[in-house]
Short mmCIF file of C-alpha atoms in Angstrom, two decimals:
data_model
loop_
_atom_site.label_atom_id
_atom_site.label_comp_id
_atom_site.label_asym_id
_atom_site.label_seq_id
_atom_site.Cartn_x
_atom_site.Cartn_y
_atom_site.Cartn_z
CA MET R 1 125.86 72.60 154.03
CA LYS R 2 127.03 74.78 151.22
CA VAL R 3 124.63 76.39 148.84
CA GLU R 4 126.02 77.40 145.53
CA MET R 5 124.29 80.28 143.85
CA SER R 6 124.77 81.22 140.25
CA HIS R 7 124.18 84.75 139.18
CA LYS R 8 123.32 85.57 135.57
CA ILE R 9 124.64 88.87 134.42
CA ASN R 10 122.45 90.49 131.77
CA VAL R 11 124.63 92.50 129.46
CA LYS R 12 122.72 94.98 127.34
CA VAL R 13 123.83 94.64 123.75
CA PRO R 14 123.83 97.91 121.78
CA TRP R 15 121.18 98.16 119.06
CA PHE R 16 123.76 98.57 116.31
CA ALA R 17 125.49 95.37 117.42
CA ARG R 18 122.20 93.46 117.27
CA LEU R 19 121.49 94.96 113.85
CA ARG R 20 124.93 93.94 112.57
CA LYS R 21 124.41 90.43 113.90
CA ASP R 22 121.00 90.14 112.24
CA TRP R 23 122.44 91.56 109.02
CA ARG R 24 125.16 88.90 108.89
CA ARG R 25 122.75 86.11 109.77
CA GLN R 26 120.10 87.11 107.20
CA LEU R 27 122.37 88.54 104.52
CA ILE R 28 120.78 86.48 101.74
CA LEU R 29 117.26 87.60 102.67
CA PHE R 30 118.33 91.24 102.72
CA ALA R 31 119.95 90.79 99.31
CA LEU R 32 116.69 89.41 97.90
CA ILE R 33 114.69 92.51 98.85
CA ILE R 34 117.23 94.99 97.42
CA PRO R 35 115.60 94.97 93.93
CA ALA R 36 112.16 95.60 95.45
CA ILE R 37 113.50 98.45 97.59
CA ALA R 38 115.30 99.96 94.59
CA TYR R 39 112.15 99.72 92.45
CA THR R 40 110.03 101.37 95.16
CA VAL R 41 112.51 104.21 95.70
CA ILE R 42 113.06 104.90 91.98
CA PHE R 43 109.47 104.64 90.75
CA ASN R 44 107.40 105.54 93.84
CA TYR R 45 109.36 107.89 96.06
CA LYS R 46 111.72 109.72 93.71
CA PRO R 47 108.86 111.01 91.46
CA ILE R 48 107.24 112.66 94.51
CA TYR R 49 109.74 115.48 94.01
CA GLY R 50 107.93 116.29 90.77
CA VAL R 51 104.88 117.46 92.75
CA ILE R 52 106.59 120.86 92.74
CA MET R 53 105.32 121.19 89.15
CA ALA R 54 101.80 121.71 90.52
CA PHE R 55 102.92 125.09 91.86
CA GLN R 56 104.86 126.13 88.78
CA ASP R 57 104.31 127.28 85.23
CA TYR R 58 106.47 124.35 84.29
CA ASP R 59 108.77 124.70 81.29
CA LEU R 60 110.22 121.47 79.94
CA LEU R 61 113.45 123.19 78.89
CA LYS R 62 114.00 125.07 82.17
CA GLY R 63 113.17 122.13 84.43
CA LEU R 64 111.96 122.21 88.02
CA SER R 65 114.66 124.58 89.22
CA GLY R 66 114.17 127.16 86.45
CA SER R 67 110.40 127.17 85.98
CA LYS R 68 108.35 130.09 87.27
CA PHE R 69 106.60 129.64 90.64
CA VAL R 70 102.87 130.49 90.38
CA GLY R 71 101.55 129.29 93.73
CA LEU R 72 97.97 128.05 93.61
CA ASP R 73 97.16 129.44 90.16
CA ASN R 74 97.02 125.96 88.59
CA PHE R 75 94.55 124.80 91.22
CA LYS R 76 92.33 127.84 90.70
CA ALA R 77 92.48 127.33 86.93
CA PHE R 78 91.21 123.75 86.89
CA LEU R 79 88.54 124.42 89.53
CA GLU R 80 87.11 127.12 87.26
CA ASP R 81 87.47 125.02 84.10
CA PRO R 82 84.05 123.74 82.86
CA ASP R 83 85.78 120.79 81.17
CA PHE R 84 87.18 119.71 84.54
CA LYS R 85 83.74 119.98 86.14
CA ASN R 86 82.35 117.74 83.43
CA ALA R 87 85.21 115.27 83.92
CA LEU R 88 84.58 115.30 87.68
CA ARG R 89 80.89 114.54 87.13
CA ASN R 90 81.71 111.64 84.81
CA THR R 91 84.33 110.22 87.19
CA VAL R 92 82.04 110.25 90.22
CA ALA R 93 79.06 108.90 88.24
CA ILE R 94 81.03 106.00 86.73
CA SER R 95 82.67 105.19 90.08
CA LEU R 96 79.33 105.21 91.92
CA LEU R 97 77.69 103.01 89.29
CA ASN R 98 80.63 100.63 89.46
CA LEU R 99 80.36 100.60 93.26
CA LEU R 100 76.60 99.96 93.24
CA ILE R 101 76.64 97.35 90.45
CA GLY R 102 80.16 96.08 90.05
CA PHE R 103 80.96 95.62 93.74
CA PRO R 104 78.11 93.37 95.03
CA ILE R 105 77.72 91.14 91.95
CA PRO R 106 81.11 89.36 92.37
CA ILE R 107 80.07 88.59 95.96
CA VAL R 108 76.79 87.05 94.75
CA PHE R 109 78.68 85.16 92.04
CA ALA R 110 81.14 83.79 94.61
CA LEU R 111 78.23 82.66 96.81
CA LEU R 112 76.68 80.83 93.87
CA LEU R 113 79.98 79.18 92.95
CA ASN R 114 80.43 78.10 96.55
CA GLU R 115 77.19 76.11 96.32
CA PHE R 116 78.43 74.02 93.37
CA ARG R 117 78.60 70.37 94.34
CA PHE R 118 80.13 69.17 91.07
CA GLN R 119 83.76 70.24 91.32
CA LYS R 120 84.54 69.73 87.62
CA MET R 121 81.65 71.97 86.58
CA LYS R 122 82.71 74.53 89.18
CA LYS R 123 86.24 74.65 87.77
CA VAL R 124 84.92 75.03 84.22
CA VAL R 125 82.68 77.96 85.24
CA GLN R 126 85.53 79.57 87.15
CA SER R 127 87.93 79.27 84.21
CA ILE R 128 85.41 80.72 81.76
CA THR R 129 84.62 83.70 83.98
CA TYR R 130 88.28 84.38 84.84
CA LEU R 131 89.44 84.53 81.20
CA PRO R 132 88.01 87.98 80.28
CA HIS R 133 90.25 89.57 82.92
CA PHE R 134 93.29 88.77 80.78
CA ILE R 135 91.85 90.35 77.63
CA SER R 136 93.19 93.82 76.90
CA TRP R 137 90.76 96.73 77.07
CA VAL R 138 91.93 97.69 73.57
CA ILE R 139 90.65 94.37 72.24
CA ILE R 140 87.41 94.65 74.21
CA SER R 141 86.86 98.16 72.86
CA GLY R 142 87.33 96.89 69.31
CA LEU R 143 84.86 94.06 69.92
CA LEU R 144 82.30 96.47 71.35
CA TYR R 145 82.65 98.85 68.41
CA ASN R 146 82.15 95.97 65.96
CA LEU R 147 79.23 94.60 67.95
CA LEU R 148 77.40 97.89 68.61
CA ASP R 149 78.24 99.94 65.51
CA GLN R 150 75.17 101.70 64.16
CA ASP R 151 75.78 100.79 60.53
CA SER R 152 77.40 97.36 60.58
CA GLY R 153 77.21 96.14 64.18
CA SER R 154 75.83 92.64 64.83
CA PHE R 155 73.50 93.87 67.55
CA ASN R 156 71.89 96.49 65.31
CA ARG R 157 71.51 93.93 62.52
CA ILE R 158 69.54 91.73 64.89
CA LEU R 159 67.37 94.71 65.83
CA SER R 160 66.70 95.40 62.15
CA TRP R 161 65.29 91.88 61.73
CA PHE R 162 62.58 92.83 64.21
CA GLY R 163 61.94 96.17 62.53
CA VAL R 164 63.68 98.20 65.23
CA GLU R 165 65.65 101.23 64.11
CA SER R 166 69.42 100.98 64.62
CA ILE R 167 70.90 102.65 67.70
CA GLY R 168 74.13 104.68 67.73
CA PHE R 169 75.58 103.31 70.94
CA PHE R 170 78.95 104.97 70.37
CA ARG R 171 77.46 108.11 68.87
CA GLU R 172 75.01 108.99 71.65
CA PRO R 173 76.64 110.07 74.96
CA SER R 174 73.70 108.78 77.02
CA TYR R 175 74.60 105.14 76.35
CA PHE R 176 78.25 105.24 77.37
CA TRP R 177 77.98 104.81 81.14
CA ILE R 178 75.87 101.67 80.99
CA ILE R 179 78.01 100.19 78.19
CA PHE R 180 81.18 100.76 80.19
CA ILE R 181 79.77 99.42 83.47
CA LEU R 182 78.40 96.24 81.85
CA SER R 183 81.60 95.58 79.92
CA ALA R 184 83.70 96.14 83.08
CA LEU R 185 81.39 93.81 85.00
CA TRP R 186 81.73 91.09 82.35
CA LYS R 187 85.51 91.49 82.30
CA GLU R 188 86.21 91.56 86.03
CA MET R 189 83.34 89.68 87.72
CA GLY R 190 85.04 86.28 87.75
CA TRP R 191 88.42 87.67 88.70
CA ASN R 192 87.03 89.78 91.57
CA SER R 193 85.25 86.74 92.99
CA ILE R 194 88.57 84.97 93.66
CA LEU R 195 89.22 86.79 96.94
CA TYR R 196 85.75 85.98 98.24
CA LEU R 197 86.09 82.31 97.27
CA SER R 198 89.47 82.18 99.01
CA ALA R 199 87.95 83.70 102.15
CA MET R 200 85.17 81.11 102.09
CA THR R 201 87.70 78.27 102.34
CA SER R 202 88.63 79.47 105.84
CA ILE R 203 85.08 79.01 107.15
CA ASN R 204 84.69 75.95 109.38
CA PRO R 205 82.65 73.27 107.48
CA GLU R 206 81.16 72.12 110.79
CA LEU R 207 79.15 75.34 110.90
CA TYR R 208 77.38 74.37 107.68
CA GLU R 209 76.76 70.84 108.99
CA ALA R 210 75.29 72.15 112.23
CA ALA R 211 73.08 74.60 110.32
CA SER R 212 71.85 71.81 108.02
CA VAL R 213 70.94 69.68 111.03
CA ASP R 214 68.94 72.61 112.41
CA GLY R 215 67.04 72.81 109.13
CA ALA R 216 68.70 75.88 107.62
CA GLY R 217 68.50 76.06 103.84
CA LYS R 218 71.12 77.34 101.42
CA ILE R 219 69.95 80.94 101.63
CA LYS R 220 70.00 80.98 105.44
CA ARG R 221 73.42 79.31 105.51
CA ALA R 222 74.73 81.95 103.11
CA LEU R 223 73.21 84.83 105.12
CA HIS R 224 74.20 83.64 108.58
CA ILE R 225 77.46 81.74 107.95
CA THR R 226 79.10 82.54 104.61
CA ILE R 227 78.59 86.30 104.46
CA PRO R 228 79.63 86.92 108.11
CA GLY R 229 82.65 84.67 107.47
CA ILE R 230 83.86 86.76 104.51
CA MET R 231 82.79 90.10 105.97
CA PRO R 232 86.39 91.25 106.75
CA THR R 233 87.31 90.72 103.08
CA ILE R 234 84.17 92.55 101.92
CA ILE R 235 84.89 95.52 104.18
CA ILE R 236 88.53 95.83 103.09
CA LEU R 237 87.64 95.74 99.38
CA PHE R 238 84.78 98.19 99.98
CA ILE R 239 87.15 100.66 101.66
CA LEU R 240 89.56 100.43 98.74
CA SER R 241 86.73 100.88 96.25
CA VAL R 242 85.35 103.99 97.96
CA SER R 243 88.83 105.50 98.30
CA SER R 244 89.18 105.38 94.50
CA LEU R 245 85.87 107.18 93.95
CA PHE R 246 87.61 110.11 92.26
CA SER R 247 89.79 107.87 90.11
CA SER R 248 88.99 105.94 86.97
CA SER R 249 90.63 103.32 84.80
CA PHE R 250 92.37 105.26 82.05
CA ASP R 251 93.36 102.14 80.11
CA ALA R 252 89.70 101.07 80.04
CA LEU R 253 88.10 104.42 79.22
CA TYR R 254 90.48 105.90 76.68
CA PRO R 255 90.13 103.16 74.00
CA MET R 256 86.32 103.41 74.22
CA ARG R 257 85.97 107.19 73.94
CA ASN R 258 85.48 109.29 70.83
CA VAL R 259 84.63 112.91 70.12
CA MET R 260 80.87 112.27 69.87
CA ILE R 261 80.62 110.76 73.37
CA ALA R 262 83.35 112.85 75.04
CA SER R 263 80.80 114.62 77.25
CA THR R 264 80.17 111.40 79.18
CA SER R 265 83.38 109.42 78.59
CA ASP R 266 86.03 111.98 79.58
CA THR R 267 86.93 111.41 83.23
CA ILE R 268 89.57 113.14 85.35
CA ASP R 269 92.27 110.71 84.20
CA VAL R 270 91.44 111.30 80.54
CA PHE R 271 91.21 115.05 81.15
CA THR R 272 94.64 115.04 82.84
CA TYR R 273 96.14 113.06 79.96
CA PHE R 274 94.96 115.59 77.38
CA LYS R 275 96.12 118.57 79.45
CA GLY R 276 99.51 117.14 80.36
CA VAL R 277 100.55 114.97 77.43
CA ARG R 278 98.64 116.42 74.49
CA LEU R 279 98.72 120.13 75.38
CA GLY R 280 101.93 120.20 77.43
CA GLU R 281 100.36 121.96 80.44
CA TYR R 282 102.44 119.96 82.90
CA GLY R 283 101.89 122.16 85.95
CA TYR R 284 98.15 122.22 85.37
CA ALA R 285 97.97 118.43 84.96
CA THR R 286 100.15 117.85 88.03
CA ALA R 287 97.86 120.07 90.11
CA VAL R 288 94.86 117.98 89.03
CA GLY R 289 96.67 114.72 89.81
CA LEU R 290 97.85 115.97 93.22
CA THR R 291 94.33 117.05 94.18
CA GLN R 292 92.97 113.71 93.02
CA SER R 293 95.50 111.83 95.16
CA LEU R 294 94.83 113.94 98.26
CA ILE R 295 91.07 113.42 97.96
CA GLY R 296 91.62 109.68 97.57
CA LEU R 297 93.81 109.63 100.68
CA LEU R 298 91.21 111.59 102.65
CA LEU R 299 88.46 109.20 101.54
CA LEU R 300 90.59 106.22 102.53
CA PHE R 301 91.10 107.40 106.10
CA THR R 302 87.50 108.59 106.47
CA VAL R 303 85.86 105.42 105.19
CA ASN R 304 88.33 103.24 107.10
CA LYS R 305 87.51 104.97 110.39
CA THR R 306 83.77 104.86 109.67
CA MET R 307 83.76 101.14 108.84
CA LYS R 308 85.82 100.39 111.93
CA LYS R 309 83.20 102.06 114.11
CA LEU R 310 80.25 100.44 112.32
CA THR R 311 81.54 96.90 111.75
CA GLY R 312 84.72 96.51 113.76
CA TYR R 313 86.68 95.70 110.61
CA SER R 314 89.12 98.06 108.92
CA LEU R 315 92.09 98.20 106.61
CA PHE R 316 94.46 99.45 109.32
#
């Protein structure tokens, strides 16, 4: 009796041969990502070279290679600048208020929308609350100025009917933070709720049915089913929000500021704009931006590690 045995010989293919084979097979897919790679390299990685300006007394005519190297002088200068300290205070205060008020409210709004049983009404409410996101901050600033102006604003006219003295909302620095936070909340609340609503669709409906059979009401179902179900999304967005604690929305703040409220409206981004673009202190402004980015990166890793230990969820 003859037994035939077949032996398979495993030939190790070099990595470059496998890469060439994959390249030929997926040539179209590689071609599609070339524009994205080019955009990333040109606008994200190539400008990193300009960080050298932070350590120079940068001269626009001499360029990076000809400008004088000053070491850490730019960093020392902005740390001792009282205007920077004021901008830092405003940035942190606005970011914390936005985190305390603007972060949880979209979650609550998404929970309320999730309880809608009339789908047509739900879609109408969603559409109405999403629309402000697409309105430019320049337009919103103009609307706020017309609405809250001390002399001709609609709000102050209503107050005058009740014998209340008109209020200079955009003339008194103390009002700016709350005006900005409420306007940002109105603009972004509906849009920010989209991610939470999307996460809710992945929750098994049978869990709600079982909870209803056990006598759980809407609040208990939200606390014990919905919120735990969207917790990974909440944690990820929380980490990103905390990591941007030392950043602010320049396009939102700049149209709303004026000289009278500059003490509370000028954040680090606005401060950097004036130093770099208006005054031409490019090295100084780059040093501020670099420090801001490094602090944001440090916050990202710190908060990510902390949340991973506390909740088990993290960004990476």
